[in-house]
Coordinates of C-alpha atoms in Angstrom, one line a residue:
X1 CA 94.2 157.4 131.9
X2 CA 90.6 156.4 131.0
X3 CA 89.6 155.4 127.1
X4 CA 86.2 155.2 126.1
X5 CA 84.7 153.6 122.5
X6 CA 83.0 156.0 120.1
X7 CA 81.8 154.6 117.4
X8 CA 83.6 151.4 117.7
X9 CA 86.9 153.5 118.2
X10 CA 89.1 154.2 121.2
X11 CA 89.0 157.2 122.7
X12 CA 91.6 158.1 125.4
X13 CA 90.8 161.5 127.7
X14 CA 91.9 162.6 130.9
X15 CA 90.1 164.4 133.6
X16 CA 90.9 166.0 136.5
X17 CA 88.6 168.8 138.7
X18 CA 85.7 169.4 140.0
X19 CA 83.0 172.4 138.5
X20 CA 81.6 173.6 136.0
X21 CA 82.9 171.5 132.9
X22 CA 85.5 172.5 130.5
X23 CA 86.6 170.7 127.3
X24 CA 90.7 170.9 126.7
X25 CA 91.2 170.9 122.7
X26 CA 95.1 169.9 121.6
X27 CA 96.5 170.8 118.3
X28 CA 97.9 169.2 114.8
X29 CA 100.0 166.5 115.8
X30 CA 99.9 167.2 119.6
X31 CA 97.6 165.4 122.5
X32 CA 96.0 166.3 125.6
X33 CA 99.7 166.2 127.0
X34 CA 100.4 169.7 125.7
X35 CA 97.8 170.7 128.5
X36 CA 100.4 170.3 131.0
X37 CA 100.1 173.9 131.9
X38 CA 96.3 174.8 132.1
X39 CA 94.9 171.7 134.0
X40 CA 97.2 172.0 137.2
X41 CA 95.8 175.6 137.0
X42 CA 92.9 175.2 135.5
X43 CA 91.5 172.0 137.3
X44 CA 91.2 174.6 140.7
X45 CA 88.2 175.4 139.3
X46 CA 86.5 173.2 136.5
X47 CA 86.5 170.0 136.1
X48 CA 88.5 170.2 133.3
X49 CA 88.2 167.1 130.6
X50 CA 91.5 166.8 127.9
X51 CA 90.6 164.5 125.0
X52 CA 93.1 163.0 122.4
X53 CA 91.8 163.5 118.9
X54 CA 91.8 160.7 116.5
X55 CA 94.9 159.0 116.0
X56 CA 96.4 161.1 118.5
X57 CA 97.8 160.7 121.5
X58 CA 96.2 157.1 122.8
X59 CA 93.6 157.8 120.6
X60 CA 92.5 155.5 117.9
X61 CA 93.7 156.1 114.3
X62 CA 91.2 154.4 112.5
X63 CA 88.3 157.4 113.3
X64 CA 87.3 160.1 110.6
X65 CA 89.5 162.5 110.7
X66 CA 87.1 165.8 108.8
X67 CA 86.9 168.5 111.7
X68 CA 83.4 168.4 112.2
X69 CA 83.4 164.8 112.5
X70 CA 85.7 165.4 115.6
X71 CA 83.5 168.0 116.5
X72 CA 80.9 165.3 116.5
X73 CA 83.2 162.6 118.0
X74 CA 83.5 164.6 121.5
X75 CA 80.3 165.9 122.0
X76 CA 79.3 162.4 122.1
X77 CA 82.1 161.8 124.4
X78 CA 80.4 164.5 126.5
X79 CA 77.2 162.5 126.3
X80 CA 79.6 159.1 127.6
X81 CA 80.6 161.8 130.5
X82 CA 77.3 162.8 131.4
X83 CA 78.0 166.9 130.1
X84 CA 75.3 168.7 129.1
X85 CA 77.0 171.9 128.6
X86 CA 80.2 173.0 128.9
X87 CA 83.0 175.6 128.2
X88 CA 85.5 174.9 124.8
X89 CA 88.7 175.3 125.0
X90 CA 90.7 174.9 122.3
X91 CA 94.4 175.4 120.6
X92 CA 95.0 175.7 117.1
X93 CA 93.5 172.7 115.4
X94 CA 91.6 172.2 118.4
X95 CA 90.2 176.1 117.8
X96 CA 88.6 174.4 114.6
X97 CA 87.0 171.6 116.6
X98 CA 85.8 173.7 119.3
X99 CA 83.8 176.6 116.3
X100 CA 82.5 173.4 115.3
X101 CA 81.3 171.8 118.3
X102 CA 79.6 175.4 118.7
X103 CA 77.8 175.0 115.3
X104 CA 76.8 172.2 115.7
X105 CA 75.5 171.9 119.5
X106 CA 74.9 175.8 120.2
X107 CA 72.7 174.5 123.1
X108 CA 75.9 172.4 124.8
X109 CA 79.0 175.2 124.2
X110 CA 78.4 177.8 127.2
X111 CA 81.6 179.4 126.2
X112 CA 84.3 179.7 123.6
X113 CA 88.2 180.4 124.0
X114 CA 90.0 179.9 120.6
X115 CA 93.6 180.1 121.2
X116 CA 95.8 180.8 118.0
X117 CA 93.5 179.9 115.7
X118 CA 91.7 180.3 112.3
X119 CA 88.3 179.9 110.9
X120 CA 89.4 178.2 107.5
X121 CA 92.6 176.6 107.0
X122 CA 92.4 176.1 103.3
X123 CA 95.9 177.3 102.0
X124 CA 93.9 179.9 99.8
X125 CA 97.2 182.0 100.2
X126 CA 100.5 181.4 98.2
X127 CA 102.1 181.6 101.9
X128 CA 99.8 179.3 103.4
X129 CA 100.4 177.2 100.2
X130 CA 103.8 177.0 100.7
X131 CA 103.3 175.9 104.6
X132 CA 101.3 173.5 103.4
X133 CA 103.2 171.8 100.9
X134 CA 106.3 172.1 102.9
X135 CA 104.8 170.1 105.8
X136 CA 103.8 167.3 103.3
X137 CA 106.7 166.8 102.3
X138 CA 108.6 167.2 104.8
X139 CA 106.9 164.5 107.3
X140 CA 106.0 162.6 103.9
X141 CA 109.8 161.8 103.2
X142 CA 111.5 162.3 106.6
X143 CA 108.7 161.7 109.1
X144 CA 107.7 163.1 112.1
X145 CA 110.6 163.7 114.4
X146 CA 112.4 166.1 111.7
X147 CA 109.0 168.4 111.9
X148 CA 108.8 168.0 115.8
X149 CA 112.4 169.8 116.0
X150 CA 111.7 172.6 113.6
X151 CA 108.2 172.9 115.4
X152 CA 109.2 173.1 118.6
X153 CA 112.3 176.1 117.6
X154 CA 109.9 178.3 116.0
X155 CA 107.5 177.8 118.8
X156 CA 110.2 178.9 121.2
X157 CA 113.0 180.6 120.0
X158 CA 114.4 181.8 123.0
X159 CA 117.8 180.6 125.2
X160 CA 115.5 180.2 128.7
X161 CA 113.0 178.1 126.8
X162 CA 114.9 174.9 125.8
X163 CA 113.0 173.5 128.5
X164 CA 109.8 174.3 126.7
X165 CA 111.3 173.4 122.9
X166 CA 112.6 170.1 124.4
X167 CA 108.9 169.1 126.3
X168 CA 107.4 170.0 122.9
X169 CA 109.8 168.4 120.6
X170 CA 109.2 165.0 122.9
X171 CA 105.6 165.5 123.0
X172 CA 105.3 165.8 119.0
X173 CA 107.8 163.4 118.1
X174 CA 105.9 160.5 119.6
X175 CA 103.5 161.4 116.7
X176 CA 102.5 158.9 113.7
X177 CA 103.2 160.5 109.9
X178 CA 99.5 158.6 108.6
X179 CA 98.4 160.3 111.2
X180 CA 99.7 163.9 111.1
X181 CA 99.5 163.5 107.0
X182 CA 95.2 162.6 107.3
X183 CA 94.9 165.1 110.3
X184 CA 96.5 168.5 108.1
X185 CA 94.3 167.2 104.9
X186 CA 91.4 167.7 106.4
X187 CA 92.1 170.7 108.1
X188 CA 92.9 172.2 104.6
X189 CA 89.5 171.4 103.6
X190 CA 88.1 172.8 106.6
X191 CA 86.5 177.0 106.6
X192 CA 83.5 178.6 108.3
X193 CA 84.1 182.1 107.3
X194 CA 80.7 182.2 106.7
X195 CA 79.0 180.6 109.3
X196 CA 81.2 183.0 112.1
X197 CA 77.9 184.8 112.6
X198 CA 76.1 181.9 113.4
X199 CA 78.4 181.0 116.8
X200 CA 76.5 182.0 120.0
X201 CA 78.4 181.3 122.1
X202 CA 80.4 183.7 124.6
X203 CA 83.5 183.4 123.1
X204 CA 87.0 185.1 123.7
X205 CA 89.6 184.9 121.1
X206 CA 93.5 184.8 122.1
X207 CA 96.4 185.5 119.2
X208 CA 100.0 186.2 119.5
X209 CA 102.1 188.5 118.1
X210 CA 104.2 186.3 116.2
X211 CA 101.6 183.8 115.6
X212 CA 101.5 181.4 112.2
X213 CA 98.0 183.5 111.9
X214 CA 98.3 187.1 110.7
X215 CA 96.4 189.4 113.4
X216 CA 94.3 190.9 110.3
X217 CA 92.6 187.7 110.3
X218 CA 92.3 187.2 113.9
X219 CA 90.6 190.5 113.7
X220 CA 88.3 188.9 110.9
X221 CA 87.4 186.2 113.0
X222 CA 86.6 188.8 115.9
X223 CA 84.3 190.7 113.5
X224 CA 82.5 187.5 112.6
X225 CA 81.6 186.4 115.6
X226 CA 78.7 188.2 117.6
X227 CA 79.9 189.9 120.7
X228 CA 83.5 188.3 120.4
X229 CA 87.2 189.7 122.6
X230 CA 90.0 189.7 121.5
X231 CA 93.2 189.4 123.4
X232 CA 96.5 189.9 122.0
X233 CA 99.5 188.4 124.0
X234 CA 103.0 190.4 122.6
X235 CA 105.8 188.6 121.8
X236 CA 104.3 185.6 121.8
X237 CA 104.6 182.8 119.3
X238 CA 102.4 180.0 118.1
X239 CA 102.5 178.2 121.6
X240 CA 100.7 180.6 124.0
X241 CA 99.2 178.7 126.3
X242 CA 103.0 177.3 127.4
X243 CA 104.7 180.6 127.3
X244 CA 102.7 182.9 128.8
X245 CA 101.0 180.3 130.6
X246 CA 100.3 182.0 134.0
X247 CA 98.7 185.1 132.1
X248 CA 97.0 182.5 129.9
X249 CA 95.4 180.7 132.6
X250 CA 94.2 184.3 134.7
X251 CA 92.7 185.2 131.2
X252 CA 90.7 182.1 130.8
X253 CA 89.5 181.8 134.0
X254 CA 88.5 185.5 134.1
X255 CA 86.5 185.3 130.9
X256 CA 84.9 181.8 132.0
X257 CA 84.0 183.1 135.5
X258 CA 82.4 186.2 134.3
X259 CA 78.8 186.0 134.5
X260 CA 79.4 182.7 136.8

């Protein structure tokens, strides 16, 4: 799997496809790994390229860490690549990076899906507080592997998807605490309520039913952003892209082939 050096740091992507380019963004405390369902699918058609944010993954830990300084970080991996424009893909955490990437390079983000996802992750609420703080302390006393087991339960729930809460469980549990610990830090510091207006690009929005994110603010999100869908998968949880993954993948590719 290739690396590259941005900024004096390792960055480690992988790439697989030929087409019209789209950018794979993981979540907190995941890697380009958790893609294992989109780019088998997904790579039929674009060439699909799945970066490992800092400190993730084989990523470098020593990068900044601030949202828009990831933002940042990958479009000057797309420069490295030789992508002028592309379409954003991104999960969670990576739905932070990929608004930002938008703001930032309007001109290089052809289209947006944000996949369980936010536009400010400041615990402003006492629930989102309480998530917060919780997830400090947990992975600040215990670690990581004692969050990657209660992640990957509430992610799926269900008796036929121990083979999903196992792959997850593996995947997060290879995580580093400095890591994770930097990484939710400055997410919490990260919100762009206002600037939602300001996205241009085509962008499709995906929430679950039982998503960390209530739908009300999904629906605020939607609002926000000019000529933005909104696509609500029932009975889902936080990780959509795994357990709907064949309706996840038709979606995507419907909304990113649409004016093709």
């Amino acid at each position: 799997m290739p690396t590259i050096s941005i900024d004096g740091c390792r960055c480690h992507y992988t790439e697989a496809g030929s087409g019209p380019a789209l950018l794979l963004i993981h979540g907190l405390g995941a890697s380009q790994a958790d893609w294992f369902t989109q780019v088998p699918a997904l790579s039929a058609q674009f060439r699909c390229i799945a970066p490992d944010l800092v400190g993730h993954g084989g990523s470098d830990p020593n990068g900044e860490y601030g949202i828009f300084a990831q933002a940042r970080r990958l479009l000057r991996l797309l420069d490295v690549l030789g992508v002028d424009q592309c379409n954003v893909l991104g999960h969670s955490m990576g739905g932070a990076v990929a608004q930002s990437m938008a703001l930032l390079a309007p001109e290089r983000v052809r289209a947006l899906v944000i996949c369980n996802s936010t536009a400010g992750f400041r615990p402003v609420t006492p629930k989102k507080m309480l998530e917060a703080v919780a997830r400090i302390g947990l992975v600040g006393v215990l670690g990581v592997k004692p969050l990657a087991s209660l992640i990957a339960f509430r992610l799926f729930p269900h008796d036929d998807q121990q083979d999903l809460r196992k792959t997850m469980r593996d995947h997060f549990a290879q995580g580093s605490r400095p890591v994770y610990l930097r990484s939710l830090m400055a997410l919490g510091r990260w919100s762009i309520w206002g600037r939602l207006p300001r996205i241009q690009a085509r962008t499709l929005i995906v929430a679950a039913e039982h998503d960390y994110f209530p739908l009300h603010e999904t629906q605020r999100m939607v609002a926000g952003i000019p000529g933005a869908r909104l696509k609500v998968f029932d009975g889902s949880r936080h990780g959509t892209p795994m357990d709907r993954a064949d309706a996840f993948n038709a979606l995507v590719i419907d909304f990113l082939t649409a004016d093709a």
